[in-house]
XYZ file of C-alpha atoms in Angstrom:
427
model
C -99.316 -24.409 5.459
C -95.398 -25.011 6.849
C -93.669 -21.101 6.665
C -89.810 -20.802 6.907
C -87.113 -18.112 6.587
C -83.401 -18.285 5.638
C -81.676 -15.021 4.188
C -82.239 -13.348 0.934
C -79.693 -13.796 -1.430
C -79.224 -11.356 -4.590
C -77.872 -12.237 -8.246
C -75.692 -10.101 -8.699
C -71.707 -9.916 -7.237
C -70.281 -8.240 -9.735
C -66.820 -8.009 -10.972
C -65.633 -6.445 -14.335
C -66.761 -7.883 -17.613
C -64.083 -8.276 -19.011
C -63.426 -11.039 -16.058
C -66.710 -12.640 -16.275
C -66.060 -15.629 -17.424
C -62.898 -16.587 -16.099
C -62.594 -15.503 -12.507
C -64.891 -18.004 -10.981
C -63.179 -21.132 -11.862
C -60.618 -20.791 -9.445
C -57.818 -22.831 -11.820
C -54.725 -21.688 -13.915
C -56.979 -20.668 -18.048
C -55.647 -18.536 -20.169
C -58.642 -15.876 -20.733
C -58.828 -14.202 -24.622
C -60.880 -12.029 -26.693
C -62.892 -13.659 -29.059
C -62.235 -10.741 -31.684
C -58.776 -12.757 -32.960
C -61.411 -16.107 -34.340
C -63.639 -13.335 -35.340
C -61.339 -12.020 -38.271
C -61.142 -15.055 -40.005
C -65.507 -16.314 -40.179
C -64.994 -17.011 -44.230
C -68.315 -16.320 -46.208
C -69.359 -19.538 -46.154
C -70.725 -17.812 -42.805
C -73.207 -15.243 -43.715
C -75.226 -14.931 -40.207
C -72.155 -15.064 -38.676
C -71.035 -11.939 -40.896
C -74.204 -10.140 -40.108
C -74.646 -10.522 -36.363
C -71.447 -9.280 -36.183
C -71.461 -6.597 -38.254
C -73.647 -4.808 -36.770
C -73.998 -6.842 -32.945
C -75.766 -4.237 -30.793
C -79.158 -5.290 -32.097
C -78.801 -8.574 -31.154
C -77.215 -8.494 -27.638
C -75.066 -11.887 -28.323
C -72.683 -12.931 -25.381
C -70.367 -15.739 -26.361
C -67.651 -18.006 -24.002
C -66.387 -20.829 -25.985
C -63.847 -22.717 -24.203
C -60.783 -25.039 -25.903
C -59.934 -28.014 -23.651
C -56.033 -29.566 -23.979
C -54.869 -32.657 -22.238
C -52.117 -33.485 -20.251
C -50.214 -36.846 -19.962
C -52.451 -37.703 -17.196
C -55.144 -37.262 -19.650
C -56.269 -33.877 -17.483
C -57.920 -31.303 -19.098
C -56.064 -28.019 -18.356
C -58.953 -25.262 -20.273
C -58.432 -21.723 -22.462
C -61.451 -19.432 -22.826
C -62.130 -16.845 -25.383
C -65.703 -14.383 -24.895
C -67.154 -12.430 -26.981
C -69.257 -9.548 -25.517
C -69.967 -11.158 -22.159
C -71.596 -8.748 -19.554
C -71.967 -9.591 -15.515
C -74.598 -6.549 -15.545
C -76.574 -6.667 -17.970
C -79.557 -8.517 -17.974
C -81.127 -11.391 -20.332
C -84.017 -13.910 -19.468
C -82.405 -17.462 -19.536
C -85.638 -19.413 -20.052
C -85.564 -23.256 -19.772
C -81.377 -23.045 -19.056
C -82.242 -22.913 -15.415
C -83.746 -26.460 -15.932
C -80.466 -27.865 -15.313
C -79.283 -26.722 -12.352
C -82.521 -27.087 -10.833
C -82.197 -30.947 -11.907
C -78.434 -30.926 -10.172
C -79.580 -29.396 -6.742
C -82.755 -31.897 -6.882
C -79.844 -34.710 -7.399
C -78.536 -33.237 -4.463
C -81.236 -32.700 -2.333
C -82.214 -36.561 -2.668
C -78.480 -37.486 -1.600
C -79.348 -35.519 1.350
C -81.886 -37.206 2.563
C -80.151 -40.810 3.585
C -83.452 -42.680 3.550
C -83.537 -46.133 3.305
C -84.970 -47.045 -0.373
C -85.187 -43.544 -1.380
C -83.196 -43.336 -4.855
C -84.228 -41.373 -8.300
C -86.853 -43.883 -9.091
C -88.653 -43.800 -6.553
C -92.267 -42.700 -6.918
C -93.033 -39.372 -6.361
C -96.576 -37.970 -6.069
C -97.064 -33.960 -6.269
C -100.174 -33.218 -3.760
C -102.324 -30.005 -4.106
C -103.296 -27.828 -0.832
C -104.025 -24.666 -2.702
C -106.874 -24.428 -5.068
C -105.386 -23.170 -8.204
C -102.097 -25.575 -7.471
C -102.261 -29.124 -9.461
C -101.483 -32.896 -8.537
C -98.661 -35.119 -10.359
C -99.991 -38.826 -9.378
C -99.622 -40.188 -13.157
C -97.233 -40.167 -15.544
C -98.244 -41.938 -18.647
C -95.318 -41.544 -20.277
C -92.658 -43.468 -17.715
C -92.518 -47.329 -18.132
C -94.660 -47.621 -13.881
C -96.796 -45.002 -15.066
C -95.887 -43.241 -11.986
C -94.016 -40.077 -11.904
C -90.531 -40.139 -10.368
C -87.778 -37.625 -10.089
C -85.429 -40.017 -12.400
C -88.540 -39.762 -15.442
C -88.637 -35.712 -14.641
C -85.154 -34.871 -15.428
C -85.293 -37.326 -17.906
C -87.932 -35.064 -19.884
C -86.263 -31.738 -18.790
C -82.783 -33.010 -20.362
C -84.767 -34.570 -23.266
C -87.219 -31.818 -24.550
C -86.877 -28.990 -22.109
C -90.333 -30.248 -20.025
C -91.367 -27.341 -18.445
C -93.546 -29.352 -15.856
C -91.347 -31.595 -14.684
C -89.131 -28.778 -14.257
C -92.249 -27.146 -12.308
C -92.171 -30.106 -10.058
C -88.294 -30.249 -9.266
C -88.742 -26.594 -8.263
C -91.485 -27.416 -5.648
C -90.016 -29.805 -4.199
C -86.600 -27.337 -3.417
C -87.844 -23.547 -3.112
C -86.685 -20.801 -3.947
C -84.260 -20.465 -0.510
C -82.718 -23.795 -1.067
C -82.314 -23.471 -4.342
C -80.759 -19.748 -4.507
C -78.903 -20.483 -0.952
C -77.095 -23.468 -2.994
C -75.991 -21.583 -6.269
C -74.417 -18.774 -3.779
C -72.240 -21.446 -2.191
C -70.898 -22.527 -5.253
C -70.116 -19.417 -6.771
C -73.150 -19.059 -9.105
C -73.809 -15.241 -7.265
C -75.283 -14.489 -10.764
C -78.196 -16.553 -11.014
C -81.612 -16.376 -9.227
C -84.390 -18.457 -9.817
C -87.976 -17.558 -8.347
C -90.919 -18.760 -10.352
C -92.077 -22.107 -12.238
C -92.209 -21.553 -15.966
C -94.556 -21.951 -18.255
C -97.745 -20.525 -15.977
C -99.270 -17.562 -14.923
C -99.192 -16.884 -11.848
C -98.062 -14.217 -8.641
C -95.034 -13.762 -6.868
C -96.881 -14.973 -4.173
C -97.920 -18.200 -5.632
C -94.345 -18.814 -6.677
C -93.259 -18.895 -3.031
C -95.928 -21.174 -2.275
C -95.167 -25.101 -2.668
C -97.095 -28.171 -2.930
C -97.018 -30.669 -0.215
C -95.029 -33.738 -2.038
C -94.809 -37.738 -1.066
C -92.518 -40.637 -2.403
C -93.848 -43.795 -1.855
C -91.912 -47.304 -1.575
C -91.813 -50.609 -3.962
C -94.277 -51.778 -0.808
C -96.885 -48.584 -0.599
C -95.049 -47.587 1.967
C -94.547 -43.521 2.500
C -90.681 -43.255 2.888
C -91.433 -39.192 3.024
C -92.893 -36.564 3.044
C -92.908 -33.063 2.365
C -95.978 -30.269 3.802
C -96.824 -27.102 2.054
C -94.579 -24.932 2.598
C -94.189 -21.503 1.645
C -91.277 -18.622 1.394
C -90.977 -15.250 3.421
C -87.903 -13.872 2.049
C -88.619 -12.341 -1.244
C -85.691 -12.678 -3.497
C -85.416 -10.150 -6.725
C -82.751 -9.590 -8.661
C -80.558 -6.323 -7.239
C -79.801 -4.831 -10.074
C -81.128 -3.261 -13.270
C -83.423 -6.216 -14.711
C -85.770 -4.835 -17.669
C -86.322 -5.413 -21.867
C -87.454 -4.181 -24.241
C -89.042 -1.260 -25.495
C -92.890 -2.030 -25.187
C -94.204 -5.363 -23.813
C -97.546 -7.063 -24.947
C -100.233 -7.706 -21.428
C -103.695 -9.170 -21.782
C -103.496 -7.986 -25.642
C -102.796 -4.158 -24.432
C -99.370 -2.465 -25.529
C -97.338 -0.808 -22.530
C -94.888 1.655 -23.585
C -92.039 1.436 -21.437
C -89.797 -1.271 -20.774
C -90.553 -5.257 -19.703
C -89.880 -5.784 -15.764
C -87.478 -8.625 -14.872
C -86.774 -7.484 -11.147
C -89.010 -10.618 -10.344
C -87.911 -12.646 -12.670
C -85.262 -15.779 -12.919
C -82.378 -14.538 -13.863
C -78.441 -16.894 -15.058
C -75.938 -15.020 -16.270
C -74.237 -16.593 -19.500
C -70.887 -16.962 -17.172
C -73.232 -18.770 -14.271
C -74.638 -20.825 -16.762
C -71.472 -22.179 -18.733
C -70.189 -22.200 -15.360
C -73.169 -25.305 -14.298
C -72.143 -27.326 -17.179
C -68.329 -27.274 -16.749
C -68.779 -28.034 -13.100
C -70.889 -30.919 -14.294
C -68.414 -32.368 -16.920
C -65.220 -31.804 -14.791
C -66.148 -31.478 -11.480
C -62.517 -31.887 -10.822
C -61.661 -28.272 -11.619
C -63.737 -26.911 -8.980
C -63.562 -27.298 -4.933
C -65.300 -29.164 -2.621
C -67.539 -26.588 -1.855
C -68.095 -25.178 -6.021
C -68.838 -28.860 -6.809
C -72.432 -30.225 -7.393
C -72.458 -33.100 -4.595
C -73.830 -35.655 -7.006
C -73.018 -39.818 -7.124
C -70.884 -41.042 -9.668
C -74.108 -42.650 -10.704
C -76.278 -39.566 -10.409
C -73.579 -37.424 -12.990
C -73.694 -40.299 -15.617
C -77.283 -40.902 -15.570
C -77.173 -36.408 -16.239
C -74.222 -36.538 -19.063
C -76.567 -39.453 -20.843
C -79.425 -37.292 -20.729
C -78.228 -34.180 -21.418
C -76.568 -35.996 -25.289
C -79.500 -38.222 -25.658
C -81.697 -37.738 -28.951
C -85.442 -37.737 -28.573
C -85.496 -40.825 -30.833
C -83.069 -42.762 -29.113
C -85.677 -43.474 -25.868
C -88.299 -45.221 -25.026
C -89.338 -43.857 -21.639
C -90.160 -41.458 -22.429
C -91.544 -41.777 -26.132
C -91.648 -38.649 -28.371
C -92.782 -38.269 -32.147
C -90.128 -37.631 -34.077
C -91.668 -35.404 -36.047
C -92.777 -33.211 -33.297
C -89.437 -33.568 -31.726
C -86.328 -34.400 -33.976
C -83.277 -35.416 -33.168
C -81.922 -31.741 -33.717
C -84.905 -29.922 -31.656
C -83.050 -28.909 -29.099
C -79.044 -28.930 -30.693
C -78.843 -25.229 -31.588
C -75.290 -24.871 -31.397
C -74.434 -26.705 -34.805
C -77.948 -28.675 -35.836
C -80.956 -25.275 -35.870
C -82.814 -24.603 -38.029
C -85.217 -27.848 -40.441
C -85.178 -31.256 -38.910
C -82.235 -33.093 -39.134
C -80.527 -36.251 -38.127
C -76.790 -36.030 -35.998
C -74.028 -37.483 -37.134
C -73.126 -40.111 -35.022
C -69.617 -39.320 -33.916
C -71.039 -36.499 -32.468
C -72.496 -35.837 -29.209
C -73.602 -32.871 -27.115
C -74.099 -32.328 -23.484
C -76.186 -29.549 -23.732
C -79.077 -27.302 -22.019
C -81.055 -25.040 -24.312
C -83.953 -22.037 -23.483
C -85.710 -20.157 -25.445
C -88.354 -17.386 -24.777
C -88.994 -13.473 -25.038
C -86.713 -12.936 -27.864
C -83.922 -14.857 -26.090
C -82.324 -17.993 -27.340
C -79.577 -19.680 -25.410
C -77.835 -22.625 -25.619
C -74.724 -24.543 -23.532
C -72.827 -27.625 -24.258
C -70.252 -29.837 -24.226
C -69.029 -30.460 -27.460
C -67.421 -34.283 -28.207
C -66.503 -36.072 -31.750
C -65.811 -39.461 -30.389
C -64.568 -40.376 -34.393
C -61.291 -36.966 -34.581
C -60.976 -36.972 -30.663
C -62.676 -33.308 -30.269
C -64.209 -31.757 -27.668
C -64.660 -28.600 -26.509
C -67.461 -25.987 -24.790
C -69.644 -23.025 -26.198
C -72.256 -21.160 -24.759
C -73.734 -18.631 -26.103
C -76.907 -16.223 -26.437
C -78.960 -13.642 -28.702
C -81.566 -11.817 -28.667
C -83.755 -11.634 -32.123
C -86.736 -9.356 -31.590
C -85.826 -6.363 -34.225
C -89.069 -4.442 -32.515
C -87.993 -4.686 -29.369
C -91.493 -5.479 -28.216
C -92.141 -8.691 -25.475
C -94.584 -11.005 -26.205
C -95.821 -10.270 -29.282
C -94.935 -13.467 -31.366
C -92.583 -11.099 -34.090
C -89.108 -12.959 -32.955
C -86.736 -13.366 -35.449
C -86.234 -16.999 -34.323
C -86.278 -19.042 -37.210
C -84.555 -16.161 -38.955
C -81.407 -15.225 -37.165
C -81.139 -16.964 -33.546
C -81.002 -20.717 -35.926
C -78.978 -19.760 -38.905
C -76.441 -17.759 -36.216
C -75.999 -20.503 -33.936
C -75.998 -23.019 -36.674
C -73.112 -21.186 -37.968
C -71.748 -20.673 -34.800
C -70.664 -23.694 -33.527
C -70.054 -25.282 -37.102
C -67.648 -22.802 -37.185
C -66.025 -23.628 -33.910
C -66.082 -27.050 -34.333
C -64.317 -27.298 -37.663
C -61.687 -24.868 -36.205
C -61.371 -27.754 -33.494
C -61.189 -30.410 -35.753
C -58.183 -28.272 -37.208
C -56.345 -27.281 -33.779
C -53.293 -28.936 -33.267
C -53.032 -30.676 -30.070
C -49.847 -31.945 -28.352
C -51.780 -34.687 -26.185
C -55.153 -36.422 -28.079
C -58.053 -36.355 -25.595
C -58.972 -40.092 -23.939
C -62.190 -39.823 -24.478
C -62.883 -43.840 -23.057
C -64.919 -42.210 -20.335
C -67.134 -40.398 -22.144
C -67.796 -43.355 -24.438
C -69.078 -45.615 -21.894
C -71.554 -43.305 -20.895
C -73.364 -42.757 -24.102
C -72.965 -46.428 -24.806
C -75.337 -47.781 -21.915
C -79.136 -48.330 -22.167
C -81.316 -44.794 -21.140
């Protein structure tokens, strides 16, 4: 197994929390306190009122960004934040899959191998007894795995295995080095998702082969292992206790070696994708126009709109991963609304962030939020108030901001032609 060493990147280079959602953009923007909006929450949003009346147990963080266009249709952003604290750890869950997908596309563009594309067959092999191979994918049109198909599954239904395959392709060093280069210094990705592996196993990566149309080998990566150890530099503990192998451990759970992605960083990943022109070249994800449009298309696509992969809509209704505005019982989304988002849920944390567009009413805004709903503060006991509190809260929050945007005066209406083109293209 090939070993390599780059350098250790710590996830935390702190700035004052009050500036956390504004400092990274390097653009002229306004930053406001969210309280001015909270004073106007009516009784028709009971869960918002409940949570904001006693916010401490829920550890809510919110970043709402207004978008105003100038006469050249260039976006200008104004920020509203609630309780944003870069120092306070929360588990990012599947929200880390979005930067992993974007970094995988970056990696592919750097290879400069003829015929190597996102659609190229990508075989994952197993070099160690605990590793698993991936040589077929019954959900794809070709029955073969590829980077494009993995990304589709990540964005449509937050598929864990698909993300893990891209994690194995990139490795910890590249992922964390690239995030730091882009100014996303409050992020750290150190493990596969939904697998019971040791820290060492998560530093060991499967061999991978890319196979051309004529069954020739285009590119091969050997089994690799990271020597560097990546850990959260600052405190990363949560809960008053947790369940481990059926036993109660009476102390906070240690997340030092687990993934981290601050709300501002998550929000920043989405903005780098939607409006790359607002960032320096170094801070952008190095995507082709085609790759960027591909990601945005599948971020907004609903499970029922996808042919490959195809999903059972009872298991994956249209609002399956659209928490802000539509969390709750299965429902359809209005045709005029598109949400370019990514969600995550684990250990009582529910996180969602995205770019919201109403084509018909020419409304657009960003909204990113995380809430912790775990009344007994015990992790791994599956006693979370996700349906009772988190879903209605995120539903109401998204709708409250959407209604506010519907009525917000804008001197210049946005030209959303580019967005219309992206969502109108066939999958």
